[in-house]
Tab-separated table of C-alpha atoms in Angstrom:
chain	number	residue	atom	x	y	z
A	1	UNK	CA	-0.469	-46.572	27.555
A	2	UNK	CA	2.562	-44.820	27.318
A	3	UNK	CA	3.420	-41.081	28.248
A	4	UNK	CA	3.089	-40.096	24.283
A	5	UNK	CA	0.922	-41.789	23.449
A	6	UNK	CA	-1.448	-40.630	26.590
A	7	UNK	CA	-0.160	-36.977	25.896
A	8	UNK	CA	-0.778	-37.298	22.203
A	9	UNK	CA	-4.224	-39.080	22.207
A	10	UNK	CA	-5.758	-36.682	25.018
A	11	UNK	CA	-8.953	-34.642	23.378
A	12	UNK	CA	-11.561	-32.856	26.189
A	13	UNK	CA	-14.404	-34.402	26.699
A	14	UNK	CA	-17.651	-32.827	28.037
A	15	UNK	CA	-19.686	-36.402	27.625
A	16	UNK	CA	-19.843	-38.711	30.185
A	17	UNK	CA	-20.935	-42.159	31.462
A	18	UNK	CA	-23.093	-42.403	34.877
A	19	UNK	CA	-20.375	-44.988	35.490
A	20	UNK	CA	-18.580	-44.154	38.710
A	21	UNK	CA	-14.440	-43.898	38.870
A	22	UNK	CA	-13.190	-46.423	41.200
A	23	UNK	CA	-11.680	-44.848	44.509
A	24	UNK	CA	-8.077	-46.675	43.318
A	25	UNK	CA	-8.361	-44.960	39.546
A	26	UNK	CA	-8.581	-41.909	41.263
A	27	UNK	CA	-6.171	-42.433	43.717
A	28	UNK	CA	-3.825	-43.142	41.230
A	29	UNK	CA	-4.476	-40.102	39.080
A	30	UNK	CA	-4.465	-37.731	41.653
A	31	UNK	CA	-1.026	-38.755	42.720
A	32	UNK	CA	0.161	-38.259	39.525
A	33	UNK	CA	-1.374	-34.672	39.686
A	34	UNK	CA	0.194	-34.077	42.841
A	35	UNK	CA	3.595	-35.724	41.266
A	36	UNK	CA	3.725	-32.071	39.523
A	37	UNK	CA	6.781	-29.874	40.286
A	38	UNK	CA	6.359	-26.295	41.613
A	39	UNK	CA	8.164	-23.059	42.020
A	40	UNK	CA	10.698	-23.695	44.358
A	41	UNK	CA	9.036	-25.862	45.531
A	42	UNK	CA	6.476	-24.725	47.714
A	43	UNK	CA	4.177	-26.884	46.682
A	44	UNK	CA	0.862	-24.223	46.888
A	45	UNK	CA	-1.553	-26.590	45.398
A	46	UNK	CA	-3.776	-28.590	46.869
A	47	UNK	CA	-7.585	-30.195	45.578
A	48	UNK	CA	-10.952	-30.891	46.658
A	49	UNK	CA	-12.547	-34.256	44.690
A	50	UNK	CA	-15.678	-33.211	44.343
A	51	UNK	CA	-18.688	-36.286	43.898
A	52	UNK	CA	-21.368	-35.031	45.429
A	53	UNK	CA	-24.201	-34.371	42.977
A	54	UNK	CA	-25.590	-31.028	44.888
A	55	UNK	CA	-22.161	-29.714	45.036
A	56	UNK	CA	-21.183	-30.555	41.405
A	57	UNK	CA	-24.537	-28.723	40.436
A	58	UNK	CA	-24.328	-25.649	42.987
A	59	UNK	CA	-20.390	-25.592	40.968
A	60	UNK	CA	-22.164	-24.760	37.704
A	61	UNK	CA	-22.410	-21.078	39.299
A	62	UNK	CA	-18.748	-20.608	39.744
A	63	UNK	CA	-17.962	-20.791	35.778
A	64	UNK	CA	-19.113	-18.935	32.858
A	65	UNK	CA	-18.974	-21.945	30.729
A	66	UNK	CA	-19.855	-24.571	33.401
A	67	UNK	CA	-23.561	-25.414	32.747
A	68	UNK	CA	-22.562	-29.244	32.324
A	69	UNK	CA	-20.347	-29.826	35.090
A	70	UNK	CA	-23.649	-32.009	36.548
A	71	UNK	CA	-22.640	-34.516	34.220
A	72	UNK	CA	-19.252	-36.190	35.125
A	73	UNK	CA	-18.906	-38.091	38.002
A	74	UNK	CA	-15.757	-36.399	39.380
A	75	UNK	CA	-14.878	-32.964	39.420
A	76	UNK	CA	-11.072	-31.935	41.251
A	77	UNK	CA	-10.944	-28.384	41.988
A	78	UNK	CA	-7.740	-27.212	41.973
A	79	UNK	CA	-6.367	-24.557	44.485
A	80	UNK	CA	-3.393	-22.265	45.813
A	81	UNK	CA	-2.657	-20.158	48.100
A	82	UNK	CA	-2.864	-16.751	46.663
A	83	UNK	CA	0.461	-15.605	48.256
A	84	UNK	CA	2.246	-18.405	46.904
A	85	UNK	CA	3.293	-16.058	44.191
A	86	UNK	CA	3.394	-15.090	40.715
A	87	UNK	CA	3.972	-19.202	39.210
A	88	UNK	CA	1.320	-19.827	40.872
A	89	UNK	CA	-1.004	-20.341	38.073
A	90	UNK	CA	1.585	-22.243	36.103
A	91	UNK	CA	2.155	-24.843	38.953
A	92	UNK	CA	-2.020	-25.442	38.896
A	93	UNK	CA	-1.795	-26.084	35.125
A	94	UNK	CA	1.223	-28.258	35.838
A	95	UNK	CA	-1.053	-30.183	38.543
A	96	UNK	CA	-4.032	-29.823	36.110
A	97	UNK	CA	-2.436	-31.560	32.957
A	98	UNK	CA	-0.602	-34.317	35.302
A	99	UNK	CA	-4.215	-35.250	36.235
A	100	UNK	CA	-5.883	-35.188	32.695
A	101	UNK	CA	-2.736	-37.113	31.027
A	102	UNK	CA	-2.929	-40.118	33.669
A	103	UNK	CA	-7.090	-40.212	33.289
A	104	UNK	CA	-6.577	-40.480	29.626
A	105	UNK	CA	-3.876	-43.507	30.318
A	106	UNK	CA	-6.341	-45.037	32.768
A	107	UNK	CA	-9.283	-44.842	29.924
A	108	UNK	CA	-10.770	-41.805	31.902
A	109	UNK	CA	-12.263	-38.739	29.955
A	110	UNK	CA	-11.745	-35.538	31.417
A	111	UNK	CA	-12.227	-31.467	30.856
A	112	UNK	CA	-10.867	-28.316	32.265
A	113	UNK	CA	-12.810	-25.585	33.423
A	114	UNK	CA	-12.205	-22.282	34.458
A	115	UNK	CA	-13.648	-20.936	37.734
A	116	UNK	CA	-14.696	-17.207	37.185
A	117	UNK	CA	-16.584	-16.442	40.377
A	118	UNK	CA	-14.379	-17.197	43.437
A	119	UNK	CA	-16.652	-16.207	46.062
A	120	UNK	CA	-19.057	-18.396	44.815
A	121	UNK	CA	-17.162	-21.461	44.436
A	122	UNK	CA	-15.771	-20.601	47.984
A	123	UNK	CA	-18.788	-20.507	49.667
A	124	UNK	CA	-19.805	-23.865	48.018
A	125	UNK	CA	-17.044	-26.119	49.248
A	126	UNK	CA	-15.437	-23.640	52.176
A	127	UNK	CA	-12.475	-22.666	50.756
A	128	UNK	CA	-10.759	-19.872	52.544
A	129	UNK	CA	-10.740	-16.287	51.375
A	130	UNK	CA	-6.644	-16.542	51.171
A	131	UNK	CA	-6.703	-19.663	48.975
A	132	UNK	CA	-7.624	-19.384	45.194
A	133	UNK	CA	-9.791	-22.051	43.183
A	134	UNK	CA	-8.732	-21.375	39.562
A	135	UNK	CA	-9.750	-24.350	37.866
A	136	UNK	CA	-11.425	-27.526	37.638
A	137	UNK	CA	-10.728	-30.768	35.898
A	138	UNK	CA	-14.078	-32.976	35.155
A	139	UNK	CA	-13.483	-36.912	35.265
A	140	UNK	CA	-15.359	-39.956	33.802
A	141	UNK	CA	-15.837	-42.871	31.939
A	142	UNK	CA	-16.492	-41.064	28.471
A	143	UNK	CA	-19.728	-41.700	26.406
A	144	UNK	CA	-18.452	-42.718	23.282
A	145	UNK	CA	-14.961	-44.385	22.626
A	146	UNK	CA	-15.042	-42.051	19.057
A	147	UNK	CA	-12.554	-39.472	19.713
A	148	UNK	CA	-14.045	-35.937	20.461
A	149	UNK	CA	-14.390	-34.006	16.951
A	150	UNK	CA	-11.748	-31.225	16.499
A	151	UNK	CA	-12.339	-27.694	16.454
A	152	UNK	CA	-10.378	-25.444	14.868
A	153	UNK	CA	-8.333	-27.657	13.364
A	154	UNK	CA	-4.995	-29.891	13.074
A	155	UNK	CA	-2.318	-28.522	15.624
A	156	UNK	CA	0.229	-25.836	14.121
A	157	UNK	CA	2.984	-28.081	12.371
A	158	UNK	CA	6.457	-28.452	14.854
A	159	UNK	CA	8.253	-26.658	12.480
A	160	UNK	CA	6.424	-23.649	12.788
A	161	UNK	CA	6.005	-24.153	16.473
A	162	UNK	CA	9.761	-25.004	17.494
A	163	UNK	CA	12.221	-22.355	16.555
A	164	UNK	CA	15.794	-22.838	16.655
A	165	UNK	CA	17.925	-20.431	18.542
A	166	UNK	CA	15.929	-17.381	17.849
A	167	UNK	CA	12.434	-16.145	16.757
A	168	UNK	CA	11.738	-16.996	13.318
A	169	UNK	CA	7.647	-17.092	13.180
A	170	UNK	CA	5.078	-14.387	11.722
C-alpha cells in the first residue's frame, strides 16, 4: 500500500480479531513509529508493547474511555520524559500516527487512546514518576474488512481547510 493511500484509507477501529500480530509485523511497525522526527532531536519517546492479557485489562483503569482495551491483541503505550519539553506531546502524536499509518499498510487495525490517570497506568507497567504515558495505540487484525462507519461526517473540504497566505476561514 502506498503512503496515501495508507494515510487516506486509515479509520479507528475498536473491533478486533483474537488473531495474534506476528512478532516481524510488529517489528516493522514499531520502527516506523520510532522513524518519527522530534524536537531537536532529543528523541523523548520511547514504548512499552503491551500483550499480556492481565496488563491490557488492569490498563482499562488508566483511561476514561478505555473499557475495551481487553480486546486487541497489542496495545503500545507511548511515553516521554516529562522534561523533554513543551513538543513533547507533538513528538508522541508524531510517533503515534507513524505507528497507526504502517498497521493500516500492513492490514493491521488500530485505535488511539488517551491515558487520563498516570499514576495508575504507572503503577501497572513501572513506569517512572519522571516519565509520562500519554497515550496508547491498540493493534489487531480487525473484525470486519467493512470500513469503520463515519461519525460526524465527510472531512472539511481542502479548500476550506488550506488557506493561502493568510487566514481566510469563519
Amino acid at each position: 500500500m502506498d503512503a496515501l493511500t495508507a494515510i487516506r484509507s486509515k479509520r479507528d477501529t475498536r473491533s478486533y480479531t483474537d488473531q495474534p500480530v506476528p512478532g516481524d509485523v510488529l517489528e516493522r511497525v514499531l520502527d516506523a513509529a520510532r522513524m518519527a522526527g522530534s524536537a531537536k532531536n532529543v528523541q523523548p519517546v520511547r514504548v512499552v508493547v503491551v500483550t499480556d492479557p492481565a496488563a491490557r485489562e488492569a490498563l482499562k483503569a488508566g483511561g476514561e474511555y478505555a473499557t475495551w482495551i481487553d480486546r486487541p491483541p497489542v496495545l503500545v503505550v507511548f511515553t516521554v520524559s516529562a522534561d523533554a519539553g513543551p513538543r513533547r506531546m507533538f513528538d508522541v502524536g508524531r510517533h503515534a500516527q507513524n505507528l497507526m499509518v504502517a498497521a493500516n499498510a500492513e492490514g493491521l487495525a488500530s485505535c488511539p487512546v488517551t491515558l487520563h490517570h498516570q499514576d495508575e497506568v504507572r503503577a501497572i507497567l513501572d513506569i517512572p514518576a519522571d516519565v509520562e504515558a500519554p497515550m496508547l495505540v491498540s493493534l489487531g487484525w480487525p473484525d470486519s474488512v467493512d470500513p469503520p462507519a463515519g461519525i460526524g461526517g465527510p472531512r472539511v473540504p481542502l479548500g476550506a481547510y488550506a488557506m493561502a497566505d493568510r487566514w481566510s476561514g469563519d
